[in-house]
């Protein structure tokens, strides 16, 4: 059986998952070209070589308005996307202070030049995130607003991961226990525990561990993508490995900050 194994010893973020899956393709450049033509507003997507602890992998950079943000989907994000308007947040550059609601996000996704099955999966993953946020803030899903730039690069990360998973065509997707990190993270409302509340909610039902890193390793988007696609969780099964990909995060830690994706066949 064609099997995809995702190793999340350093958590998971959308950009890390996309980098790891991208390395499994025979022609990553062709895929990146396609991603840049599907119509994500203001987005420029690049696959860049990245070295962590001597291992070379791919960092997928999503630039919006020409900037790569500390967005909702980087491990370094400040979680400014939670809930409300934050005119004084570190992310509020003059063209970035728009907040998008779920209706607008669904409209952007609907207009993408991708297959309907991809749109459906992207919307479902976004709904998982919005439901977690709504639950944490005791709001209706329709009242949840995401920070504009974080929204657009999260749409790029989610759409990229969905397209890649469709293209790879694995019959089962097994995910290792997910390292969440530990400690606290600064957000717009103050200081929150790691994993952040929305991430923790998304990770319910998934085997997790704190791991060894004081900081946030798993982002809401990373958690939602894993939850949506995983068919099971655990150690790598007995399988013949055929292709291995490394998707790199932005930060440097004592351990290689990557998601490892292994494609092969279970015996």
mmCIF file of C-alpha atoms in Angstrom:
data_model
loop_
_atom_site.group_PDB
_atom_site.id
_atom_site.type_symbol
_atom_site.label_atom_id
_atom_site.label_comp_id
_atom_site.label_asym_id
_atom_site.label_seq_id
_atom_site.Cartn_x
_atom_site.Cartn_y
_atom_site.Cartn_z
ATOM 1 C CA UNK A 1 0.000 0.000 0.000
ATOM 2 C CA UNK A 2 1.320 3.448 -0.939
ATOM 3 C CA UNK A 3 2.113 5.081 2.400
ATOM 4 C CA UNK A 4 3.119 8.571 3.485
ATOM 5 C CA UNK A 5 4.774 8.838 6.896
ATOM 6 C CA UNK A 6 5.077 12.293 8.494
ATOM 7 C CA UNK A 7 7.635 12.614 11.267
ATOM 8 C CA UNK A 8 6.827 15.595 13.521
ATOM 9 C CA UNK A 9 9.537 15.434 16.205
ATOM 10 C CA UNK A 10 9.849 19.238 15.926
ATOM 11 C CA UNK A 11 6.157 19.935 15.608
ATOM 12 C CA UNK A 12 4.556 21.040 12.371
ATOM 13 C CA UNK A 13 3.722 24.250 10.571
ATOM 14 C CA UNK A 14 2.134 24.639 7.149
ATOM 15 C CA UNK A 15 5.367 25.852 5.543
ATOM 16 C CA UNK A 16 7.337 22.921 7.009
ATOM 17 C CA UNK A 17 4.782 20.359 5.834
ATOM 18 C CA UNK A 18 4.711 21.921 2.374
ATOM 19 C CA UNK A 19 8.533 21.860 2.138
ATOM 20 C CA UNK A 20 8.713 18.196 3.170
ATOM 21 C CA UNK A 21 5.954 17.087 0.766
ATOM 22 C CA UNK A 22 7.436 19.187 -2.051
ATOM 23 C CA UNK A 23 10.733 17.293 -1.820
ATOM 24 C CA UNK A 24 8.863 14.043 -2.567
ATOM 25 C CA UNK A 25 7.851 15.258 -6.044
ATOM 26 C CA UNK A 26 9.955 14.460 -9.111
ATOM 27 C CA UNK A 27 9.778 18.137 -10.229
ATOM 28 C CA UNK A 28 9.369 20.574 -7.295
ATOM 29 C CA UNK A 29 10.018 23.651 -9.490
ATOM 30 C CA UNK A 30 7.092 22.800 -11.732
ATOM 31 C CA UNK A 31 4.834 22.585 -8.672
ATOM 32 C CA UNK A 32 6.002 25.972 -7.315
ATOM 33 C CA UNK A 33 5.346 27.541 -10.719
ATOM 34 C CA UNK A 34 1.820 26.061 -10.617
ATOM 35 C CA UNK A 35 1.279 27.360 -7.053
ATOM 36 C CA UNK A 36 2.164 30.884 -8.191
ATOM 37 C CA UNK A 37 -0.463 30.667 -10.947
ATOM 38 C CA UNK A 38 -3.504 29.523 -8.943
ATOM 39 C CA UNK A 39 -4.502 33.036 -7.943
ATOM 40 C CA UNK A 40 -3.702 33.568 -4.243
ATOM 41 C CA UNK A 41 -3.890 37.377 -3.943
ATOM 42 C CA UNK A 42 -0.534 39.163 -3.536
ATOM 43 C CA UNK A 43 1.319 35.890 -2.898
ATOM 44 C CA UNK A 44 4.765 34.957 -4.192
ATOM 45 C CA UNK A 45 5.863 31.443 -3.294
ATOM 46 C CA UNK A 46 9.454 30.170 -3.434
ATOM 47 C CA UNK A 47 11.174 26.941 -2.445
ATOM 48 C CA UNK A 48 14.518 27.801 -0.872
ATOM 49 C CA UNK A 49 17.299 25.454 0.234
ATOM 50 C CA UNK A 50 17.686 25.523 4.011
ATOM 51 C CA UNK A 51 20.248 23.832 6.267
ATOM 52 C CA UNK A 52 19.448 22.764 9.838
ATOM 53 C CA UNK A 53 22.077 20.917 11.910
ATOM 54 C CA UNK A 54 23.964 20.078 8.711
ATOM 55 C CA UNK A 55 20.942 18.572 6.919
ATOM 56 C CA UNK A 56 19.738 20.227 3.737
ATOM 57 C CA UNK A 57 16.017 20.557 3.148
ATOM 58 C CA UNK A 58 13.500 22.997 1.704
ATOM 59 C CA UNK A 59 12.000 26.075 3.290
ATOM 60 C CA UNK A 60 8.888 27.242 1.484
ATOM 61 C CA UNK A 61 8.738 31.020 1.622
ATOM 62 C CA UNK A 62 5.354 32.658 1.091
ATOM 63 C CA UNK A 63 5.667 36.393 0.625
ATOM 64 C CA UNK A 64 2.590 38.622 0.774
ATOM 65 C CA UNK A 65 2.998 42.211 -0.464
ATOM 66 C CA UNK A 66 6.674 41.280 -0.832
ATOM 67 C CA UNK A 67 7.152 40.349 2.833
ATOM 68 C CA UNK A 68 7.451 37.028 4.599
ATOM 69 C CA UNK A 69 5.429 37.512 7.755
ATOM 70 C CA UNK A 70 5.647 36.259 11.304
ATOM 71 C CA UNK A 71 2.260 34.941 10.428
ATOM 72 C CA UNK A 72 -0.273 32.563 11.771
ATOM 73 C CA UNK A 73 1.676 29.798 10.223
ATOM 74 C CA UNK A 74 5.249 30.291 11.200
ATOM 75 C CA UNK A 75 6.504 28.686 14.396
ATOM 76 C CA UNK A 76 7.623 32.182 15.355
ATOM 77 C CA UNK A 77 4.193 33.726 15.025
ATOM 78 C CA UNK A 78 2.970 35.943 17.820
ATOM 79 C CA UNK A 79 -0.588 34.750 17.391
ATOM 80 C CA UNK A 80 -1.754 38.215 16.493
ATOM 81 C CA UNK A 81 -4.403 36.495 14.390
ATOM 82 C CA UNK A 82 -6.501 35.491 17.382
ATOM 83 C CA UNK A 83 -9.845 37.142 17.537
ATOM 84 C CA UNK A 84 -9.765 40.883 17.382
ATOM 85 C CA UNK A 85 -8.284 43.937 15.680
ATOM 86 C CA UNK A 86 -4.861 44.874 17.024
ATOM 87 C CA UNK A 87 -3.949 48.279 15.656
ATOM 88 C CA UNK A 88 -0.756 48.380 17.718
ATOM 89 C CA UNK A 89 0.463 44.854 17.098
ATOM 90 C CA UNK A 90 3.934 44.214 15.748
ATOM 91 C CA UNK A 91 2.418 42.929 12.528
ATOM 92 C CA UNK A 92 0.335 45.983 11.693
ATOM 93 C CA UNK A 93 2.101 47.632 8.803
ATOM 94 C CA UNK A 94 -0.022 50.183 7.041
ATOM 95 C CA UNK A 95 -1.281 47.807 4.338
ATOM 96 C CA UNK A 96 -1.610 44.837 6.653
ATOM 97 C CA UNK A 97 -4.254 45.919 9.151
ATOM 98 C CA UNK A 98 -7.196 44.316 7.353
ATOM 99 C CA UNK A 99 -8.773 41.358 9.117
ATOM 100 C CA UNK A 100 -10.594 38.790 7.023
ATOM 101 C CA UNK A 101 -13.632 36.873 8.148
ATOM 102 C CA UNK A 102 -14.489 33.319 7.160
ATOM 103 C CA UNK A 103 -16.865 34.441 4.388
ATOM 104 C CA UNK A 104 -14.066 36.353 2.648
ATOM 105 C CA UNK A 105 -11.628 33.478 3.131
ATOM 106 C CA UNK A 106 -14.093 31.031 1.555
ATOM 107 C CA UNK A 107 -14.561 33.444 -1.384
ATOM 108 C CA UNK A 108 -10.776 33.615 -1.941
ATOM 109 C CA UNK A 109 -10.553 29.806 -1.855
ATOM 110 C CA UNK A 110 -13.547 29.455 -4.199
ATOM 111 C CA UNK A 111 -11.812 31.656 -6.789
ATOM 112 C CA UNK A 112 -8.552 29.682 -6.812
ATOM 113 C CA UNK A 113 -7.686 27.938 -10.081
ATOM 114 C CA UNK A 114 -7.559 24.447 -8.553
ATOM 115 C CA UNK A 115 -9.713 21.306 -8.683
ATOM 116 C CA UNK A 116 -12.968 21.336 -6.711
ATOM 117 C CA UNK A 117 -11.694 18.475 -4.522
ATOM 118 C CA UNK A 118 -8.733 20.672 -3.505
ATOM 119 C CA UNK A 119 -11.044 23.615 -2.715
ATOM 120 C CA UNK A 120 -13.234 21.360 -0.589
ATOM 121 C CA UNK A 121 -10.271 20.085 1.461
ATOM 122 C CA UNK A 122 -8.848 23.610 1.915
ATOM 123 C CA UNK A 123 -12.219 24.894 3.152
ATOM 124 C CA UNK A 124 -12.606 21.939 5.518
ATOM 125 C CA UNK A 125 -9.145 22.540 7.015
ATOM 126 C CA UNK A 126 -9.866 26.268 7.412
ATOM 127 C CA UNK A 127 -13.134 25.368 9.135
ATOM 128 C CA UNK A 128 -11.251 23.190 11.629
ATOM 129 C CA UNK A 129 -9.029 26.168 12.523
ATOM 130 C CA UNK A 130 -11.942 28.620 12.725
ATOM 131 C CA UNK A 131 -13.956 26.249 14.920
ATOM 132 C CA UNK A 132 -11.018 25.878 17.311
ATOM 133 C CA UNK A 133 -10.560 29.667 17.467
ATOM 134 C CA UNK A 134 -14.301 30.200 17.949
ATOM 135 C CA UNK A 135 -14.389 27.641 20.741
ATOM 136 C CA UNK A 136 -11.402 29.205 22.554
ATOM 137 C CA UNK A 137 -12.858 32.731 22.299
ATOM 138 C CA UNK A 138 -16.496 31.674 22.795
ATOM 139 C CA UNK A 139 -17.513 33.285 19.527
ATOM 140 C CA UNK A 140 -19.450 32.117 16.508
ATOM 141 C CA UNK A 141 -17.300 30.815 13.621
ATOM 142 C CA UNK A 142 -18.746 33.613 11.454
ATOM 143 C CA UNK A 143 -17.347 36.189 13.928
ATOM 144 C CA UNK A 144 -13.773 34.888 13.815
ATOM 145 C CA UNK A 145 -11.408 37.190 11.930
ATOM 146 C CA UNK A 146 -7.889 36.358 10.831
ATOM 147 C CA UNK A 147 -5.086 38.843 10.328
ATOM 148 C CA UNK A 148 -4.832 39.628 6.623
ATOM 149 C CA UNK A 149 -1.251 38.595 5.892
ATOM 150 C CA UNK A 150 -1.412 35.547 8.138
ATOM 151 C CA UNK A 151 -4.581 34.592 6.322
ATOM 152 C CA UNK A 152 -3.111 34.791 2.831
ATOM 153 C CA UNK A 153 0.023 32.862 3.612
ATOM 154 C CA UNK A 154 -1.966 30.282 5.578
ATOM 155 C CA UNK A 155 -4.229 29.887 2.524
ATOM 156 C CA UNK A 156 -1.064 29.351 0.447
ATOM 157 C CA UNK A 157 0.342 26.796 2.925
ATOM 158 C CA UNK A 158 -2.925 24.882 3.287
ATOM 159 C CA UNK A 159 -3.647 24.888 -0.454
ATOM 160 C CA UNK A 160 -0.074 23.825 -1.232
ATOM 161 C CA UNK A 161 -0.233 20.931 1.240
ATOM 162 C CA UNK A 162 -3.629 19.788 -0.084
ATOM 163 C CA UNK A 163 -2.421 19.913 -3.712
ATOM 164 C CA UNK A 164 0.738 17.996 -2.807
ATOM 165 C CA UNK A 165 -1.138 15.289 -0.909
ATOM 166 C CA UNK A 166 -3.531 14.870 -3.851
ATOM 167 C CA UNK A 167 -0.584 14.691 -6.258
ATOM 168 C CA UNK A 168 1.349 12.157 -4.143
ATOM 169 C CA UNK A 169 -1.707 9.897 -3.960
ATOM 170 C CA UNK A 170 -0.829 7.995 -0.777
ATOM 171 C CA UNK A 171 -3.440 5.454 0.281
ATOM 172 C CA UNK A 172 -2.627 5.980 3.945
ATOM 173 C CA UNK A 173 -1.010 8.841 5.869
ATOM 174 C CA UNK A 174 0.579 7.947 9.198
ATOM 175 C CA UNK A 175 1.719 10.716 11.546
ATOM 176 C CA UNK A 176 4.267 10.337 14.349
ATOM 177 C CA UNK A 177 3.443 11.673 17.819
ATOM 178 C CA UNK A 178 3.600 15.468 17.487
ATOM 179 C CA UNK A 179 6.029 17.525 19.577
ATOM 180 C CA UNK A 180 4.244 20.670 20.698
ATOM 181 C CA UNK A 181 7.066 22.462 22.484
ATOM 182 C CA UNK A 182 6.387 23.849 25.957
ATOM 183 C CA UNK A 183 6.499 27.064 27.980
ATOM 184 C CA UNK A 184 4.664 30.227 27.008
ATOM 185 C CA UNK A 185 4.062 32.323 23.903
ATOM 186 C CA UNK A 186 3.287 36.018 23.705
ATOM 187 C CA UNK A 187 0.062 36.792 21.881
ATOM 188 C CA UNK A 188 -2.099 39.841 21.331
ATOM 189 C CA UNK A 189 -4.104 39.152 24.486
ATOM 190 C CA UNK A 190 -1.115 38.491 26.742
ATOM 191 C CA UNK A 191 0.984 35.437 27.470
ATOM 192 C CA UNK A 192 -0.496 32.019 26.730
ATOM 193 C CA UNK A 193 0.685 28.474 27.460
ATOM 194 C CA UNK A 194 2.232 26.304 24.728
ATOM 195 C CA UNK A 195 0.581 24.675 22.872
ATOM 196 C CA UNK A 196 -1.617 27.747 22.402
ATOM 197 C CA UNK A 197 -5.291 27.082 23.237
ATOM 198 C CA UNK A 198 -6.556 26.783 19.645
ATOM 199 C CA UNK A 199 -3.629 24.504 18.727
ATOM 200 C CA UNK A 200 -4.253 22.348 21.813
ATOM 201 C CA UNK A 201 -7.893 21.973 20.792
ATOM 202 C CA UNK A 202 -6.912 20.969 17.242
ATOM 203 C CA UNK A 203 -4.490 18.390 18.646
ATOM 204 C CA UNK A 204 -7.150 16.584 20.710
ATOM 205 C CA UNK A 205 -7.252 12.925 19.744
ATOM 206 C CA UNK A 206 -3.686 13.071 18.376
ATOM 207 C CA UNK A 207 -0.725 11.541 20.277
ATOM 208 C CA UNK A 208 1.462 14.476 21.411
ATOM 209 C CA UNK A 209 4.455 15.175 23.597
ATOM 210 C CA UNK A 210 6.101 18.363 24.849
ATOM 211 C CA UNK A 211 9.486 17.408 23.429
ATOM 212 C CA UNK A 212 12.636 19.252 24.469
ATOM 213 C CA UNK A 213 12.098 22.762 23.075
ATOM 214 C CA UNK A 214 10.984 25.707 25.218
ATOM 215 C CA UNK A 215 8.830 27.455 22.639
ATOM 216 C CA UNK A 216 6.027 26.834 20.186
ATOM 217 C CA UNK A 217 6.643 24.041 17.661
ATOM 218 C CA UNK A 218 3.178 23.201 16.374
ATOM 219 C CA UNK A 219 1.034 25.922 14.809
ATOM 220 C CA UNK A 220 -2.761 25.867 14.394
ATOM 221 C CA UNK A 221 -2.397 25.375 10.643
ATOM 222 C CA UNK A 222 0.110 22.545 11.055
ATOM 223 C CA UNK A 223 -2.174 20.843 13.582
ATOM 224 C CA UNK A 224 -5.262 21.234 11.372
ATOM 225 C CA UNK A 225 -3.536 19.784 8.274
ATOM 226 C CA UNK A 226 -2.291 16.767 10.263
ATOM 227 C CA UNK A 227 -5.689 16.198 11.871
ATOM 228 C CA UNK A 228 -7.500 16.397 8.542
ATOM 229 C CA UNK A 229 -5.285 14.018 6.568
ATOM 230 C CA UNK A 230 -3.911 11.495 9.085
ATOM 231 C CA UNK A 231 -5.384 8.022 8.731
ATOM 232 C CA UNK A 232 -3.476 6.841 11.830
ATOM 233 C CA UNK A 233 -0.751 7.836 14.285
ATOM 234 C CA UNK A 234 2.328 6.104 15.636
ATOM 235 C CA UNK A 235 5.838 4.960 14.796
ATOM 236 C CA UNK A 236 6.819 4.299 11.205
ATOM 237 C CA UNK A 237 5.294 0.992 10.131
ATOM 238 C CA UNK A 238 7.268 -1.688 8.326
ATOM 239 C CA UNK A 239 7.638 -0.074 4.921
ATOM 240 C CA UNK A 240 9.990 0.198 1.989
ATOM 241 C CA UNK A 241 11.103 3.834 1.822
ATOM 242 C CA UNK A 242 11.258 5.260 -1.690
ATOM 243 C CA UNK A 243 11.574 9.030 -1.264
ATOM 244 C CA UNK A 244 12.403 11.228 1.739
ATOM 245 C CA UNK A 245 11.726 14.955 2.091
ATOM 246 C CA UNK A 246 12.781 17.522 4.700
ATOM 247 C CA UNK A 247 10.681 20.648 5.259
ATOM 248 C CA UNK A 248 12.519 23.236 7.317
ATOM 249 C CA UNK A 249 11.151 25.725 9.834
ATOM 250 C CA UNK A 250 12.590 29.211 10.208
ATOM 251 C CA UNK A 251 14.032 28.896 13.694
ATOM 252 C CA UNK A 252 17.245 27.149 14.732
ATOM 253 C CA UNK A 253 17.239 24.784 17.699
ATOM 254 C CA UNK A 254 19.687 22.203 19.051
ATOM 255 C CA UNK A 255 17.717 19.586 17.066
ATOM 256 C CA UNK A 256 17.133 19.852 13.306
ATOM 257 C CA UNK A 257 13.964 21.949 12.977
ATOM 258 C CA UNK A 258 12.177 19.995 10.280
ATOM 259 C CA UNK A 259 9.259 17.828 9.339
ATOM 260 C CA UNK A 260 10.421 14.651 7.605
ATOM 261 C CA UNK A 261 8.094 13.116 5.036
ATOM 262 C CA UNK A 262 8.707 9.544 3.869
ATOM 263 C CA UNK A 263 6.926 8.070 0.888
ATOM 264 C CA UNK A 264 6.968 4.361 0.223
ATOM 265 C CA UNK A 265 5.051 1.113 0.359
ATOM 266 C CA UNK A 266 4.040 -0.824 3.433
ATOM 267 C CA UNK A 267 5.090 -4.419 3.286
#
